[in-house]
PDB file of C-alpha atoms in Angstrom:
ATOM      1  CA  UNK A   1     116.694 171.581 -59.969  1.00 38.00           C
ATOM      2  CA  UNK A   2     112.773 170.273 -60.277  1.00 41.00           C
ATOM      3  CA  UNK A   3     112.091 167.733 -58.286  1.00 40.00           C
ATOM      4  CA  UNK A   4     108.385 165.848 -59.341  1.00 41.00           C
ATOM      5  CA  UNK A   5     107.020 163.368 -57.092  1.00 40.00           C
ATOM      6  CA  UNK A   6     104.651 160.374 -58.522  1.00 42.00           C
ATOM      7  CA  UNK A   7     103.239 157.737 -56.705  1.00 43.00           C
ATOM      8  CA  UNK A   8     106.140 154.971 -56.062  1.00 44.00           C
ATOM      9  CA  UNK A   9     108.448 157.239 -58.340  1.00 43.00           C
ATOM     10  CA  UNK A  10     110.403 160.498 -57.820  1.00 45.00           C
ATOM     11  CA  UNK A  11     112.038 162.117 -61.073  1.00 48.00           C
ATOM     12  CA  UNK A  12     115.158 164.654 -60.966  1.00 50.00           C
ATOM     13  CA  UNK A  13     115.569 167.365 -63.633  1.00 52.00           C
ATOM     14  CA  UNK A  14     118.746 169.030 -63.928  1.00 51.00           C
ATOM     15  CA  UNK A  15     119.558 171.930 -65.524  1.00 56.00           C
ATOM     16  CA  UNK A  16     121.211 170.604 -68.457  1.00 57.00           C
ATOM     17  CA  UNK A  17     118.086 168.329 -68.912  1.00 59.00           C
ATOM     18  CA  UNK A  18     119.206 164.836 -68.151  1.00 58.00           C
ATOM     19  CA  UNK A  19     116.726 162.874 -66.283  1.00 62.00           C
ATOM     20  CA  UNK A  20     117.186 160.895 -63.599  1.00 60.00           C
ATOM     21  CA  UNK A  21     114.272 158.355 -62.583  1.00 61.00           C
ATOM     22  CA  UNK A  22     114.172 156.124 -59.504  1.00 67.00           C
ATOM     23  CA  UNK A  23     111.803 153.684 -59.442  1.00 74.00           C
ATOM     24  CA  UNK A  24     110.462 151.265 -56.294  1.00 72.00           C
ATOM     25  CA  UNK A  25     108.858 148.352 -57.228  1.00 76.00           C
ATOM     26  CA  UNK A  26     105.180 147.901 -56.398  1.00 84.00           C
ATOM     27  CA  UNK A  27     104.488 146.650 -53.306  1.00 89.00           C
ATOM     28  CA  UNK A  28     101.580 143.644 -53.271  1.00 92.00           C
ATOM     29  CA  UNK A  29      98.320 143.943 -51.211  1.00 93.00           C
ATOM     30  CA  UNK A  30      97.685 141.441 -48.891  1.00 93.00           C
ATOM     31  CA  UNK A  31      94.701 140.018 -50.594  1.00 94.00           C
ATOM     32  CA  UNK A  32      94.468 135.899 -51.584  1.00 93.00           C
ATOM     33  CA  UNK A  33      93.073 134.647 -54.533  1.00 93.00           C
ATOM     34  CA  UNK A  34      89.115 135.110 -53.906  1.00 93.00           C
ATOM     35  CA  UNK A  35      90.122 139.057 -52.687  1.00 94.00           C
ATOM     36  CA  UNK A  36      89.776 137.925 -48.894  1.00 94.00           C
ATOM     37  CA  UNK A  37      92.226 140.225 -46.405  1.00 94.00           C
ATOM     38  CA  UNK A  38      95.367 138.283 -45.168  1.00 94.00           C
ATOM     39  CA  UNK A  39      96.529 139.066 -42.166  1.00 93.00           C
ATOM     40  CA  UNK A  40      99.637 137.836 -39.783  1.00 93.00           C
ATOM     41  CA  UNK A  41      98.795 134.844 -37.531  1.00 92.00           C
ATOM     42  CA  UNK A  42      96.136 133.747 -40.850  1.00 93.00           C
ATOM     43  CA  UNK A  43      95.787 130.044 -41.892  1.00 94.00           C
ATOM     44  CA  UNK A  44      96.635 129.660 -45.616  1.00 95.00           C
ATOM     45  CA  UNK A  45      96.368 127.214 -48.337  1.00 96.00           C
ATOM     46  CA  UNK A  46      99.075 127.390 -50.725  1.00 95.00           C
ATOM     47  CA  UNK A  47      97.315 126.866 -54.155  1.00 95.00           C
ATOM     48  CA  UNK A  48      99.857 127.908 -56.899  1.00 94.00           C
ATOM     49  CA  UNK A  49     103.485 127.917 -57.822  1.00 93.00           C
ATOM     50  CA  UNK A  50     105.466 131.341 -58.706  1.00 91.00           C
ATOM     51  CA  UNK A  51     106.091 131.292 -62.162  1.00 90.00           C
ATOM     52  CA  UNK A  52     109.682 132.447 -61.593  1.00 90.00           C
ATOM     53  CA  UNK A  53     109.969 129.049 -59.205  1.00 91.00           C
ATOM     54  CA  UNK A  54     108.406 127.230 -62.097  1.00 90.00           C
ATOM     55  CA  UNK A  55     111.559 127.986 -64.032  1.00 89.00           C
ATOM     56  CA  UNK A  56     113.796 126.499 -61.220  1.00 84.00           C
ATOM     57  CA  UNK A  57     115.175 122.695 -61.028  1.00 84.00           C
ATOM     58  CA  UNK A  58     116.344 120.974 -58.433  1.00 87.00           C
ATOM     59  CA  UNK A  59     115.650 121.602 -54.003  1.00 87.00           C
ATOM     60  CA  UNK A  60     113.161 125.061 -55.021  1.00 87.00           C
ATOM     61  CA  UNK A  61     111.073 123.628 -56.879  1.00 90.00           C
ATOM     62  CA  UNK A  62     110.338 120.389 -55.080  1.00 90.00           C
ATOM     63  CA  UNK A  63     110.206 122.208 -51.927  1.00 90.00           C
ATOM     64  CA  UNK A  64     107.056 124.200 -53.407  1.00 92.00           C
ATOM     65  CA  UNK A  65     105.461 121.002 -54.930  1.00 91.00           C
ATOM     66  CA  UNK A  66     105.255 119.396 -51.758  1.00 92.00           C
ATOM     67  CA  UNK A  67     103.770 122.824 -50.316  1.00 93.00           C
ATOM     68  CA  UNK A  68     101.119 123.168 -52.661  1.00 94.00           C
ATOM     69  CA  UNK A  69      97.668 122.446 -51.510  1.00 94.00           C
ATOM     70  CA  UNK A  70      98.927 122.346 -47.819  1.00 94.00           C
ATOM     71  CA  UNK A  71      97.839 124.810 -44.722  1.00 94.00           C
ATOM     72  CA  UNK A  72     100.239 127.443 -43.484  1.00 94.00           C
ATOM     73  CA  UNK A  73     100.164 130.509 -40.649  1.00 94.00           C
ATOM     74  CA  UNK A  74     101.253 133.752 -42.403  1.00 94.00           C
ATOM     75  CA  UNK A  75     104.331 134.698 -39.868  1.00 94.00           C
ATOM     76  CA  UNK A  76     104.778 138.137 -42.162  1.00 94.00           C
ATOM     77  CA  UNK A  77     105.315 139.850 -44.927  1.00 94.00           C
ATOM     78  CA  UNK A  78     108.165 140.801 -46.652  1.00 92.00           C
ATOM     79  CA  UNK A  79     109.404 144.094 -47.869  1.00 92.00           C
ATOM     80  CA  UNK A  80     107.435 144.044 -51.323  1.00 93.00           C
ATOM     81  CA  UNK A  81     104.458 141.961 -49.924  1.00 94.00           C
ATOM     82  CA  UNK A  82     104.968 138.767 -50.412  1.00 94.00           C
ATOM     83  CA  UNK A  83     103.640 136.577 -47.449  1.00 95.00           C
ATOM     84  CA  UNK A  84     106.206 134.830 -45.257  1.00 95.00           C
ATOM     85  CA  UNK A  85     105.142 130.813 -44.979  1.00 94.00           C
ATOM     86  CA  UNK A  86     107.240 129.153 -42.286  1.00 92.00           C
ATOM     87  CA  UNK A  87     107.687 125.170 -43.962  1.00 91.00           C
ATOM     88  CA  UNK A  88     109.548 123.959 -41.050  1.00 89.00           C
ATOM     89  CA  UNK A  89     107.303 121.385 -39.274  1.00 87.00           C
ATOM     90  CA  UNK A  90     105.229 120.371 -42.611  1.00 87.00           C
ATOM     91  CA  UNK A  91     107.728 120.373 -45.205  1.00 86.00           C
ATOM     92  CA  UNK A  92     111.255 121.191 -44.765  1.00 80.00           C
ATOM     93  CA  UNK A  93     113.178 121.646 -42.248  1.00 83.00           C
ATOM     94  CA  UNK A  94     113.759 125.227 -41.561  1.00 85.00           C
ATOM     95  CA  UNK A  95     112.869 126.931 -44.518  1.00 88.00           C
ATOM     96  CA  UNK A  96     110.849 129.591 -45.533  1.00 91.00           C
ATOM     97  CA  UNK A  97     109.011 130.220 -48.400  1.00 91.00           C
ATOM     98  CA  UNK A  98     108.020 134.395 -49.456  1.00 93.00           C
ATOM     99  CA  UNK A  99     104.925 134.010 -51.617  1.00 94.00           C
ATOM    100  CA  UNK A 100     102.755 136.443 -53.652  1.00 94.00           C
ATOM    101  CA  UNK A 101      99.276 136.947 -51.819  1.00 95.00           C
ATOM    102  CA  UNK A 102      97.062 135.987 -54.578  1.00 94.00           C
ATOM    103  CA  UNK A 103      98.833 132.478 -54.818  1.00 95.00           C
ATOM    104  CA  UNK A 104      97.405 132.378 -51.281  1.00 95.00           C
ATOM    105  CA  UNK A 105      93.550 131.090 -50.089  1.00 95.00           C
ATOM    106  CA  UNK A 106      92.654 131.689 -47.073  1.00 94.00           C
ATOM    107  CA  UNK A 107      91.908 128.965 -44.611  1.00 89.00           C
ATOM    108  CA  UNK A 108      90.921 130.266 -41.514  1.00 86.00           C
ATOM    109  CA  UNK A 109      91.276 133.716 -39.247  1.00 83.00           C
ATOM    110  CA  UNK A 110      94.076 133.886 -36.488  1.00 78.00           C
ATOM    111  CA  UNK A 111      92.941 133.138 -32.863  1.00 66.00           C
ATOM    112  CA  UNK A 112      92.256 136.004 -31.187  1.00 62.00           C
ATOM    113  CA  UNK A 113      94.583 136.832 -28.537  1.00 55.00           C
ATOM    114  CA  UNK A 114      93.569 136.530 -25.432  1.00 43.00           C
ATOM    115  CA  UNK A 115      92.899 139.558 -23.806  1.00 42.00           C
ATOM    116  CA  UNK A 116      91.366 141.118 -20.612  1.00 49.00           C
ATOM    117  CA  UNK A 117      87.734 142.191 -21.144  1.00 51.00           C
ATOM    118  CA  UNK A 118      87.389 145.747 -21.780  1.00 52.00           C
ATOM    119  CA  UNK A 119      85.558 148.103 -19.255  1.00 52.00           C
ATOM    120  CA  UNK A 120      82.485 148.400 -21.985  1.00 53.00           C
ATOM    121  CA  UNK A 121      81.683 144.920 -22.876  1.00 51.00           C
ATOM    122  CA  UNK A 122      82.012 144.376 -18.402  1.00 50.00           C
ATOM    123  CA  UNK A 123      79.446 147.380 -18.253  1.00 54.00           C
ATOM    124  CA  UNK A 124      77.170 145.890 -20.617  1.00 53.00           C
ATOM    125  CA  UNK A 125      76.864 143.162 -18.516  1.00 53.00           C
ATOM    126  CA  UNK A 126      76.513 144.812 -15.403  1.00 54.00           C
ATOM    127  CA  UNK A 127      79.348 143.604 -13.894  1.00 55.00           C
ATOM    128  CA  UNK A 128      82.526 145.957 -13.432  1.00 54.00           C
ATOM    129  CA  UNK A 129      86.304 145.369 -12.628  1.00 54.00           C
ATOM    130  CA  UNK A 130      88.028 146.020  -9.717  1.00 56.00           C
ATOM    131  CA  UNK A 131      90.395 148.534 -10.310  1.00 56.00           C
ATOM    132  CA  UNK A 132      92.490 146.958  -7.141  1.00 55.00           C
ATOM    133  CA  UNK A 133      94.942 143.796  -7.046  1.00 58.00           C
ATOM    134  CA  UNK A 134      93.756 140.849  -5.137  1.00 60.00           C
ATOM    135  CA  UNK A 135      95.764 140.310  -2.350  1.00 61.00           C
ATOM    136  CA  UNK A 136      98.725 137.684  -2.160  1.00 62.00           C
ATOM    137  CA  UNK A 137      97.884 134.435  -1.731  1.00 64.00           C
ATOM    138  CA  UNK A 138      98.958 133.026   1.721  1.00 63.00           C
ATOM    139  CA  UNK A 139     101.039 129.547   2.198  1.00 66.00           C
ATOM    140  CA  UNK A 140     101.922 127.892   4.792  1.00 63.00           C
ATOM    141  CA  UNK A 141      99.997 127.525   7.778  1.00 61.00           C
ATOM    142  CA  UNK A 142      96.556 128.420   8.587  1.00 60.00           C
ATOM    143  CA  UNK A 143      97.133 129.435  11.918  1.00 61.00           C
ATOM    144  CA  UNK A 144     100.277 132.080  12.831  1.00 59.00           C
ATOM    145  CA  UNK A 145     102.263 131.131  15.521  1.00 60.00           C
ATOM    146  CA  UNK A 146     101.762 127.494  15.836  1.00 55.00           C
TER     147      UNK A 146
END
């Protein structure tokens, strides 16, 4: 047996000659619309409908009208790439919408988290951390015994 290896495809030839071809689908890149970088925790504008969605009646469709042209955090991405848009406390009531990246602009970066200081930007400034805990606060009294 020959096995060939592609990218997103792997192809099995027997010996009789039958082929056998497996296929992934393509997996989107997390850009928006203008090419800007979405990441998880990102503010997003939802400025398009999916076409497939377009095709739908009814609850779907409605549910991505009244999205469109309103802010969302990414929570994820799916499987295949599509960005996960929570619509619970603008829209609907929890639901959530998997949308293709470039149907996406970006609104604004994520918060950053925050963290402790790291030991180089404290050494820039000349100050340093103590590598010891503080002690425990006391309670109580101020004076033992009493």
């Amino acid at each position: 047996m020959v096995q060939a290896v592609g990218a997103g495809r792997s192809t099995a030839e027997s010996l009789d000659g039958s082929t056998n071809v497996t296929q992934e689908p393509a997996r989107l890149k997390p850009f928006d619309q203008k090419g800007r970088r979405i990441r998880r925790g990102d503010w997003v504008r939802l400025v398009g409908i999916p076409a497939v969605v377009r095709k739908h009646k009814g609850g779907t469709l409605r549910m991505f009208r009244a999205a469109e042209g309103r802010t969302f955090r990414v929570e994820g991405f799916g499987r295949y790439g599509h960005a996960e848009l929570d619509l619970t406390k603008k829209v609907a009531r929890f639901h959530t919408i998997w949308v293709e990246p470039d149907l996406l602009s970006l609104s604004r970066r994520r918060h950053p988290l925050l963290a402790e200081p790291s030991n180089q930007a404290l050494e820039r400034t000349g100050r340093r951390r103590a590598n010891h805990a503080r002690a425990p606060r006391r309670t109580g009294r101020s004076t033992p015994g009493r």
